[in-house]
Coordinates of C-alpha atoms and ligand atoms in Angstrom, one line a residue:
X1 CA 110.8 28.4 35.2
X2 CA 109.7 31.9 34.5
X3 CA 113.1 33.3 35.2
X4 CA 114.7 31.1 32.5
X5 CA 112.1 32.4 30.0
X6 CA 113.0 36.0 31.0
X7 CA 116.7 35.2 30.8
X8 CA 116.4 34.0 27.2
X9 CA 115.0 37.4 26.1
X10 CA 116.6 39.7 28.6
X11 CA 119.4 38.5 30.8
X12 CA 120.0 41.9 32.3
X13 CA 116.5 42.1 33.8
X14 CA 116.6 38.4 34.8
X15 CA 119.8 39.0 36.7
X16 CA 118.3 42.0 38.6
X17 CA 115.2 40.0 39.5
X18 CA 117.4 37.2 40.9
X19 CA 119.4 39.8 42.9
X20 CA 116.2 41.2 44.2
X21 CA 115.1 37.7 45.3
X22 CA 118.4 37.3 47.1
X23 CA 118.0 40.6 48.8
X24 CA 114.5 39.7 50.0
X25 CA 115.7 36.2 51.1
X26 CA 118.6 37.6 53.1
X27 CA 117.2 40.7 54.8
X28 CA 114.6 41.2 57.5
X29 CA 111.7 43.2 56.0
X30 CA 110.2 45.6 58.5
X31 CA 108.7 48.1 56.1
X32 CA 105.2 48.2 57.5
X33 CA 103.5 48.4 54.1
X34 CA 105.3 45.4 52.5
X35 CA 104.5 41.7 52.5
X36 CA 105.3 38.5 50.6
X37 CA 102.5 37.2 48.3
X38 CA 101.8 33.6 47.8
X39 CA 103.2 31.9 44.7
X40 CA 99.7 31.6 43.3
X41 CA 99.2 35.4 43.6
X42 CA 102.5 36.0 41.8
X43 CA 101.8 33.5 39.2
X44 CA 98.4 35.0 38.3
X45 CA 100.0 38.4 37.8
X46 CA 102.2 36.8 35.1
X47 CA 99.5 35.2 32.9
X48 CA 97.8 35.8 29.6
X49 CA 95.2 38.0 31.4
X50 CA 97.7 40.8 30.9
X51 CA 96.8 40.7 27.1
X52 CA 93.1 41.6 27.5
X53 CA 91.4 45.0 27.3
X54 CA 88.2 45.0 29.5
X55 CA 87.1 48.6 29.9
X56 CA 83.8 48.7 31.7
X57 CA 82.3 46.5 34.4
X58 CA 81.8 42.7 34.3
X59 CA 79.1 41.8 31.7
X60 CA 79.0 45.5 30.6
X61 CA 82.3 45.9 28.7
X62 CA 83.3 48.1 25.8
X63 CA 85.3 45.2 24.3
X64 CA 84.3 41.7 23.2
X65 CA 86.0 38.5 24.3
X66 CA 85.5 39.2 28.0
X67 CA 83.6 36.0 29.0
X68 CA 86.5 34.7 31.2
X69 CA 87.6 38.1 32.4
X70 CA 84.1 38.9 33.6
X71 CA 83.9 35.8 35.7
X72 CA 87.4 36.4 37.3
X73 CA 86.5 40.0 38.1
X74 CA 83.1 39.0 39.5
X75 CA 84.9 36.4 41.8
X76 CA 87.2 39.2 43.1
X77 CA 84.2 41.5 43.7
X78 CA 82.2 38.8 45.5
X79 CA 85.2 37.7 47.7
X80 CA 85.9 41.3 48.7
X81 CA 82.3 41.8 49.7
X82 CA 82.3 38.6 51.7
X83 CA 85.6 39.3 53.4
X84 CA 84.6 42.7 54.6
X85 CA 80.9 42.4 54.7
X86 CA 80.5 45.2 52.2
X87 CA 77.5 46.2 50.0
X88 CA 79.6 46.9 46.9
X89 CA 83.2 46.4 45.7
X90 CA 85.1 47.9 42.8
X91 CA 88.3 45.9 42.4
X92 CA 89.7 47.9 39.5
X93 CA 91.7 50.7 41.2
X94 CA 95.4 50.4 40.2
X95 CA 96.5 51.5 43.7
X96 CA 95.3 52.9 47.0
X97 CA 96.0 56.4 46.0
X98 CA 93.9 56.0 42.9
X99 CA 91.1 54.4 44.9
X100 CA 91.1 57.5 47.1
X101 CA 91.2 59.8 44.1
X102 CA 88.1 58.1 42.7
X103 CA 86.3 58.6 46.0
X104 CA 87.2 62.3 45.8
X105 CA 86.0 62.5 42.2
X106 CA 82.6 61.1 43.2
X107 CA 82.1 62.7 46.7
X108 CA 83.5 66.3 46.3
X109 CA 84.2 69.0 43.8
X110 CA 87.4 71.0 43.4
X111 CA 87.6 73.7 46.2
X112 CA 85.4 71.7 48.6
X113 CA 86.7 71.2 52.2
X114 CA 88.1 67.8 53.1
X115 CA 89.5 66.7 56.4
X116 CA 92.3 64.1 56.7
X117 CA 95.2 63.2 58.9
X118 CA 98.3 65.3 58.3
X119 CA 101.1 63.4 56.4
X120 CA 103.8 64.1 59.0
X121 CA 101.5 62.9 61.8
X122 CA 100.9 59.5 60.0
X123 CA 98.4 60.4 57.3
X124 CA 98.8 59.6 53.6
X125 CA 99.8 61.8 50.6
X126 CA 96.3 61.3 49.2
X127 CA 94.6 62.5 52.4
X128 CA 95.5 66.1 51.6
X129 CA 99.2 66.7 51.2
X130 CA 99.9 70.0 49.4
X131 CA 102.0 68.2 46.8
X132 CA 99.3 65.7 46.0
X133 CA 96.1 66.1 43.9
X134 CA 94.1 66.1 47.1
X135 CA 95.9 69.1 48.5
X136 CA 96.2 70.9 45.2
X137 CA 92.6 70.8 44.2
X138 CA 90.7 70.7 47.6
X139 CA 90.6 72.9 50.6
X140 CA 92.3 70.6 53.2
X141 CA 91.9 70.8 56.9
X142 CA 94.4 68.4 58.6
X143 CA 94.1 66.8 62.0
X144 CA 97.1 65.3 63.8
X145 CA 98.0 63.1 66.8
X146 CA 98.8 64.1 70.3
X147 CA 102.1 63.4 72.2
X148 CA 100.7 59.9 73.1
X149 CA 100.5 59.1 69.5
X150 CA 96.7 59.2 69.5
X151 CA 94.1 61.0 67.5
X152 CA 92.4 63.7 69.6
X153 CA 88.8 63.1 68.7
X154 CA 87.6 66.3 70.4
X155 CA 90.0 68.3 68.3
X156 CA 88.8 66.5 65.2
X157 CA 85.2 67.4 66.1
X158 CA 86.1 71.1 66.8
X159 CA 87.9 71.3 63.4
X160 CA 84.9 69.7 61.7
X161 CA 82.5 72.1 63.4
X162 CA 84.6 75.1 62.4
X163 CA 85.3 74.1 58.8
X164 CA 82.3 72.0 57.8
X165 CA 84.0 69.6 55.5
X166 CA 82.1 67.7 52.9
X167 CA 84.3 64.6 53.3
X168 CA 86.2 63.3 56.3
X169 CA 89.0 60.7 55.9
X170 CA 89.7 58.3 58.8
X171 CA 92.8 56.2 58.1
X172 CA 96.6 56.4 58.2
X173 CA 99.9 55.2 56.9
X174 CA 101.6 55.4 60.2
X175 CA 99.2 55.1 63.2
X176 CA 99.7 52.4 65.8
X177 CA 96.5 52.8 67.8
X178 CA 93.0 51.5 67.2
X179 CA 91.0 53.9 65.0
X180 CA 87.5 54.7 66.4
X181 CA 85.5 54.7 63.2
X182 CA 82.2 55.1 65.2
X183 CA 83.5 58.4 66.6
X184 CA 84.5 59.5 63.2
X185 CA 81.0 58.7 62.0
X186 CA 79.4 60.7 64.8
X187 CA 81.5 63.7 63.9
X188 CA 80.8 63.3 60.2
X189 CA 77.0 63.1 60.9
X190 CA 77.2 66.2 63.1
X191 CA 78.5 68.3 60.3
X192 CA 76.8 66.5 57.4
X193 CA 80.0 65.1 55.9
X194 CA 80.6 61.8 54.1
X195 CA 83.0 59.4 55.7
X196 CA 85.9 57.7 53.9
X197 CA 87.8 55.0 55.8
X198 CA 91.2 54.2 54.3
X199 CA 92.1 50.8 55.7
X200 CA 95.1 50.2 53.4
X201 CA 97.4 49.4 56.3
X202 CA 95.0 47.5 58.6
X203 CA 92.9 45.6 56.0
X204 CA 93.9 42.2 57.2
X205 CA 93.3 43.1 60.8
X206 CA 89.8 44.5 59.9
X207 CA 89.0 41.4 57.8
X208 CA 89.8 39.1 60.6
X209 CA 88.4 41.0 63.6
X210 CA 91.8 42.1 65.0
X211 CA 90.7 45.7 64.4
X212 CA 87.2 47.1 64.7
X213 CA 85.5 47.4 61.2
X214 CA 84.6 50.7 59.7
X215 CA 81.9 49.0 57.6
X216 CA 78.8 49.8 59.7
X217 CA 79.9 53.5 59.6
X218 CA 81.8 54.6 56.5
X219 CA 80.2 55.6 53.2
X220 CA 83.4 54.5 51.4
X221 CA 86.2 52.1 52.4
X222 CA 89.4 52.1 50.4
X223 CA 92.3 49.7 50.7
X224 CA 95.4 48.5 49.0
X225 CA 95.7 44.8 48.4
X226 CA 99.5 44.4 48.9
X227 CA 100.1 45.4 52.5
X228 CA 98.6 43.3 55.4
X229 CA 96.2 41.8 52.9
X230 CA 99.1 40.1 51.2
X231 CA 97.9 40.3 47.6
X232 CA 99.3 41.9 44.4
X233 CA 100.0 45.7 44.3
X234 CA 96.6 47.4 43.8
X235 CA 93.6 48.9 45.3
X236 CA 89.9 48.3 46.0
X237 CA 87.0 50.6 46.8
X238 CA 84.0 49.3 48.8
X239 CA 81.0 51.4 49.5
X240 CA 77.3 51.5 50.5
X241 CA 75.0 50.5 47.7
X242 CA 73.6 54.1 47.3
X243 CA 77.1 55.2 46.1
X244 CA 77.9 52.1 44.0
X245 CA 77.0 53.5 40.5
X246 CA 78.8 56.8 41.2
X247 CA 82.0 55.1 42.5
X248 CA 82.1 52.7 39.5
X249 CA 81.7 55.7 37.2
X250 CA 84.5 57.6 39.0
X251 CA 86.9 54.7 38.6
X252 CA 86.0 54.2 34.9
X253 CA 85.7 56.3 32.8
X254 CA 86.6 59.0 35.5
X255 CA 90.0 58.0 36.7
X256 CA 91.2 55.0 34.7
X257 CA 91.1 53.2 31.4
X258 CA 91.5 49.5 31.0
X259 CA 91.6 47.5 34.3
X260 CA 94.6 45.3 35.0
X261 CA 92.8 42.0 34.8
X262 CA 95.9 39.9 35.5
X263 CA 96.2 41.9 38.8
X264 CA 92.5 41.5 39.4
X265 CA 92.9 37.7 39.1
X266 CA 95.7 37.9 41.6
X267 CA 93.5 40.0 43.9
X268 CA 90.8 37.3 43.6
X269 CA 93.3 34.7 44.8
X270 CA 94.6 36.8 47.6
X271 CA 91.0 37.5 48.8
X272 CA 90.3 33.7 48.7
X273 CA 93.4 33.2 50.9
X274 CA 92.3 36.0 53.2
X275 CA 88.9 34.2 53.7
X276 CA 90.7 31.1 55.1
X277 CA 91.3 30.1 58.7
X278 CA 95.0 30.2 58.2
X279 CA 94.8 33.9 57.4
X280 CA 93.0 34.6 60.8
X281 CA 96.0 32.9 62.5
X282 CA 98.3 35.0 60.4
X283 CA 96.6 38.3 61.3
X284 CA 96.6 37.5 65.0
X285 CA 100.3 36.7 64.8
X286 CA 101.0 40.0 63.0
X287 CA 99.7 41.9 66.1
X288 CA 101.4 39.6 68.6
X289 CA 104.7 40.0 66.7
X290 CA 104.4 43.8 66.5
X291 CA 103.7 43.9 70.3
X292 CA 106.7 41.6 70.9
X293 CA 109.0 43.9 68.9
X294 CA 107.7 47.0 70.7
X295 CA 108.2 45.4 74.1
X296 CA 111.7 44.3 73.1
X297 CA 112.7 47.8 72.0
X298 CA 111.3 49.4 75.1
X299 CA 113.1 46.8 77.3
X300 CA 116.3 47.8 75.5
X301 CA 115.7 51.4 76.6
X302 CA 114.4 52.8 73.3
X303 CA 111.3 55.0 72.9
X304 CA 108.3 54.0 70.8
X305 CA 105.7 56.7 69.9
X306 CA 102.6 56.0 72.1
X307 CA 104.7 53.6 74.1
X308 CA 103.6 50.5 72.2
X309 CA 101.3 49.3 69.4
X310 CA 97.8 48.0 69.0
X311 CA 98.3 46.9 65.4
X312 CA 101.0 45.9 63.0
X313 CA 103.4 48.9 63.2
X314 CA 105.2 51.3 65.5
X315 CA 107.5 54.3 65.2
X316 CA 110.9 54.3 66.9
X317 CA 111.4 57.7 68.4
X318 CA 115.2 58.5 68.2
X319 CA 115.2 62.0 69.8
X320 CA 116.4 60.8 73.2
X321 CA 119.3 59.0 71.5
X322 CA 120.2 62.1 69.5
X323 CA 120.0 60.2 66.2
X324 CA 118.0 60.8 63.1
X325 CA 115.6 58.5 61.3
X326 CA 117.6 58.9 58.1
X327 CA 120.8 57.8 59.6
X328 CA 119.3 54.9 61.6
X329 CA 117.4 53.6 58.6
X330 CA 120.7 53.4 56.8
X331 CA 122.4 51.8 59.8
X332 CA 119.7 49.2 59.9
X333 CA 120.1 48.5 56.2
X334 CA 123.8 47.7 57.0
X335 CA 122.7 45.1 59.5
X336 CA 120.2 43.5 57.1
X337 CA 117.0 45.2 58.3
X338 CA 114.9 47.2 55.9
X339 CA 112.7 50.0 57.3
X340 CA 111.9 53.6 56.5
X341 CA 112.6 56.9 58.2
X342 CA 109.4 58.6 59.5
X343 CA 108.5 61.7 61.4
X344 CA 107.5 61.6 65.0
X345 CA 104.9 64.0 66.6
X346 CA 106.4 67.5 66.8
X347 CA 109.5 66.3 64.9
X348 CA 112.3 68.9 65.0
X349 CA 113.8 67.4 61.9
X350 CA 112.5 67.8 58.3
X351 CA 110.6 65.0 56.6
X352 CA 113.7 64.2 54.7
X353 CA 115.7 63.6 57.9
X354 CA 113.1 62.8 60.6
X355 CA 113.6 61.6 64.2
X356 CA 111.9 58.3 63.7
X357 CA 111.9 54.9 61.9
X358 CA 108.6 53.1 61.2
X359 CA 108.7 49.3 61.9
X360 CA 106.1 46.8 60.9
X361 CA 105.5 43.0 61.4
X362 CA 103.4 41.9 58.4
X363 CA 106.2 40.7 56.1
X364 CA 108.3 38.9 58.7
X365 CA 105.1 37.2 60.1
X366 CA 104.4 35.8 56.6
X367 CA 107.9 34.4 56.7
X368 CA 107.2 32.6 60.0
X369 CA 108.7 34.8 62.6
X370 CA 107.2 34.4 66.1
X371 CA 107.4 36.5 69.3
X372 CA 110.9 35.1 70.3
X373 CA 112.3 36.1 66.9
X374 CA 110.8 39.6 67.2
X375 CA 112.5 39.9 70.6
X376 CA 115.8 39.1 68.9
X377 CA 115.0 41.6 66.1
X378 CA 114.4 44.3 68.8
X379 CA 117.7 43.5 70.4
X380 CA 119.5 43.8 67.0
X381 CA 117.9 47.1 66.3
X382 CA 118.7 48.5 69.8
X383 CA 122.3 47.4 69.5
X384 CA 122.6 48.9 66.1
X385 CA 121.2 52.2 67.3
X386 CA 123.6 52.3 70.3
X387 CA 126.6 51.2 68.3
X388 CA 125.9 52.9 65.0
X389 CA 129.5 54.0 64.6
X390 CA 131.1 50.6 65.2
X391 CA 131.6 48.7 61.9
X392 CA 132.7 45.7 63.8
X393 CA 129.5 45.6 65.9
X394 CA 127.3 46.2 62.9
X395 CA 129.0 43.2 61.2
X396 CA 128.2 41.0 64.1
X397 CA 124.6 42.2 64.0
X398 CA 124.4 41.4 60.3
X399 CA 125.3 37.8 61.1
X400 CA 122.5 37.6 63.7
X401 CA 119.9 39.0 61.2
X402 CA 121.1 36.5 58.5
X403 CA 120.7 33.7 61.0
X404 CA 117.0 34.7 61.4
X405 CA 116.5 34.9 57.7
X406 CA 118.0 31.4 57.3
X407 CA 115.7 30.0 59.9
X408 CA 112.7 31.1 57.7
X409 CA 113.5 30.8 54.0
X410 CA 111.2 32.4 51.5
X411 CA 109.3 30.6 48.8
X412 CA 110.7 27.2 49.7
X413 CA 107.6 25.0 49.1
Ligands
LIG501 N1 103.7 54.1 50.8 C1 102.7 53.5 51.7 C2 103.3 53.2 53.0 O1 104.5 52.9 53.1 O2 102.6 53.2 54.0 C3 101.5 54.2 51.7 O3 100.9 54.3 50.5

């Protein structure tokens, strides 16, 4: 076993890996951007492929000895294209943020105007946050969400008409409604902007038809491979053929050096898994489970931004309960539920404190949770919020969360 090999060389690291497995096994993972890969995906990431330099593209490398690597990377590219019905795929980005960075590098110049969703409204750091390369080097115009938790497309259009961006980003890290990519395309066309759809969060839903696809509309589509897509940590850029050469050049030599071919092999495996019928069933269940959790929380008297969800995530709005996201995320950790604090629209608290907690269903769905389990998870969360000062109650809730974890053990077969 790999862990025994690691233990022989480095018992300290081996022990921490084992503890992390135990943590994952015994807690309910509701971080909306996390998931559990298959054993095959994990195994590929730990192979001899990590030894190989392969700068360049398949069959056009700057290093010799790439005959096997080329075929693996080509498989990953072809599977990504098939899964999403894309013209072109570059599977080398090390992460979603670097995929976005490469699109910026190709599509805009420093100082150009770019529109993206504001981070505190559910956008991503790389969509224009002032502390990120995107906000530091580009003139960012941010759009947000209204009190119903929805993008106000007329406001996006007005901002676009006023500011004439060269690039518009449609996509989010915390948005629970369907994104209307067609509307974004109409706005982009009206002002002559290119359109980037960042589907990092909803990739599996797009791939399986649970969310409308941006592919007929967007010039570029970026994704991570480790969220709903259930692959290794990494990114992919897909684009229209006319942008293919420029995007490839932006990834290498523009942004990155040698691609991580062990991770690209793991991406290829995850993409094969995502093309299966089982994965369609999985993605459908992700949405059903998120809706069941949202309904359970609402039945228990808690508020959800937008009063529900259309995808895999939701934000618990704690303002009515006079609690903060920071405190409740810590309380949930005590009862064996992992989630992250998040801002709500017009949040009176700072991003470090927040009034919300983001909750997602992708990881627990992989584990096997169904709607009735999500109902119980909702009850545990609600009781934890209402009894956050009672150590005795929190202990009882911890037993209930452990019982759910035991019902669906991880990596058994
Ligand atoms: N950090 C990711 C998330 O949690 O949504 C976005 O990159």
